[in-house]
Amino acid sequence: MAFLKADLAACQGYANCVVGADDVFDLDDAGVVVLLTAEVAEADRARVEAAVRSCPVSALRLEDQ
């Protein structure tokens, strides 16, 4: 299982992550990323990894634990 981490101070609200995985990421009213889940199942890993990589300011990380 992998876990998501977000650097809220780095997020600039581009929403690329939301486009890539709208069931995992959202933006709040201020345009900052919201993690809808912290745990990523193996079945969803490739899709979520792509969404994490799409962040132009590298505000997201996916870590194995």
CSV table of C-alpha atoms in Angstrom, one decimal:
chain,number,residue,atom,x,y,z
A,1,MET,CA,0.0,0.0,0.0
A,2,ALA,CA,1.2,3.5,-0.8
A,3,PHE,CA,0.4,6.7,1.0
A,4,LEU,CA,-0.2,10.2,-0.3
A,5,LYS,CA,1.5,13.3,1.1
A,6,ALA,CA,0.7,16.9,0.1
A,7,ASP,CA,2.8,20.1,0.6
A,8,LEU,CA,-0.1,22.5,1.0
A,9,ALA,CA,2.2,25.5,1.1
A,10,ALA,CA,3.6,24.6,-2.3
A,11,CYS,CA,0.3,23.9,-4.0
A,12,GLN,CA,-0.7,26.6,-6.5
A,13,GLY,CA,-4.1,25.1,-7.5
A,14,TYR,CA,-3.3,24.0,-11.0
A,15,ALA,CA,-5.7,21.1,-10.5
A,16,ASN,CA,-3.8,18.7,-12.7
A,17,CYS,CA,-4.0,16.1,-10.0
A,18,VAL,CA,-7.8,16.5,-9.9
A,19,VAL,CA,-8.0,15.9,-13.6
A,20,GLY,CA,-5.9,12.8,-13.3
A,21,ALA,CA,-7.7,11.3,-10.3
A,22,ASP,CA,-10.8,13.2,-9.2
A,23,ASP,CA,-11.7,10.5,-6.7
A,24,VAL,CA,-8.4,11.0,-4.8
A,25,PHE,CA,-7.8,14.8,-5.1
A,26,ASP,CA,-9.9,17.9,-4.9
A,27,LEU,CA,-9.3,21.6,-4.4
A,28,ASP,CA,-10.7,23.6,-1.5
A,29,ASP,CA,-12.3,27.1,-1.8
A,30,ALA,CA,-8.8,28.7,-1.6
A,31,GLY,CA,-7.6,26.5,-4.5
A,32,VAL,CA,-5.4,24.3,-2.4
A,33,VAL,CA,-5.3,20.5,-2.9
A,34,VAL,CA,-7.4,18.3,-0.6
A,35,LEU,CA,-6.5,14.6,-0.3
A,36,LEU,CA,-9.8,12.6,-0.4
A,37,THR,CA,-7.9,9.6,0.7
A,38,ALA,CA,-4.4,9.0,2.1
A,39,GLU,CA,-4.1,5.4,1.2
A,40,VAL,CA,-3.7,4.2,-2.4
A,41,ALA,CA,-4.6,0.7,-3.4
A,42,GLU,CA,-2.2,-1.2,-5.7
A,43,ALA,CA,-5.0,-1.3,-8.3
A,44,ASP,CA,-5.1,2.5,-8.4
A,45,ARG,CA,-1.4,3.1,-8.1
A,46,ALA,CA,-0.4,3.8,-11.7
A,47,ARG,CA,-3.2,6.3,-12.2
A,48,VAL,CA,-2.5,8.1,-9.0
A,49,GLU,CA,1.2,8.2,-9.6
A,50,ALA,CA,0.5,9.8,-13.0
A,51,ALA,CA,-1.6,12.4,-11.3
A,52,VAL,CA,1.1,13.1,-8.7
A,53,ARG,CA,3.7,13.5,-11.4
A,54,SER,CA,1.4,15.9,-13.3
A,55,CYS,CA,1.8,18.5,-10.5
A,56,PRO,CA,3.9,21.3,-12.0
A,57,VAL,CA,5.2,22.4,-8.5
A,58,SER,CA,5.8,18.9,-7.1
A,59,ALA,CA,3.5,19.5,-4.2
A,60,LEU,CA,2.5,15.8,-4.1
A,61,ARG,CA,4.3,12.6,-3.1
A,62,LEU,CA,3.4,8.9,-3.1
A,63,GLU,CA,5.3,7.0,-0.5
A,64,ASP,CA,5.5,3.2,0.1
A,65,GLN,CA,5.2,2.2,3.8
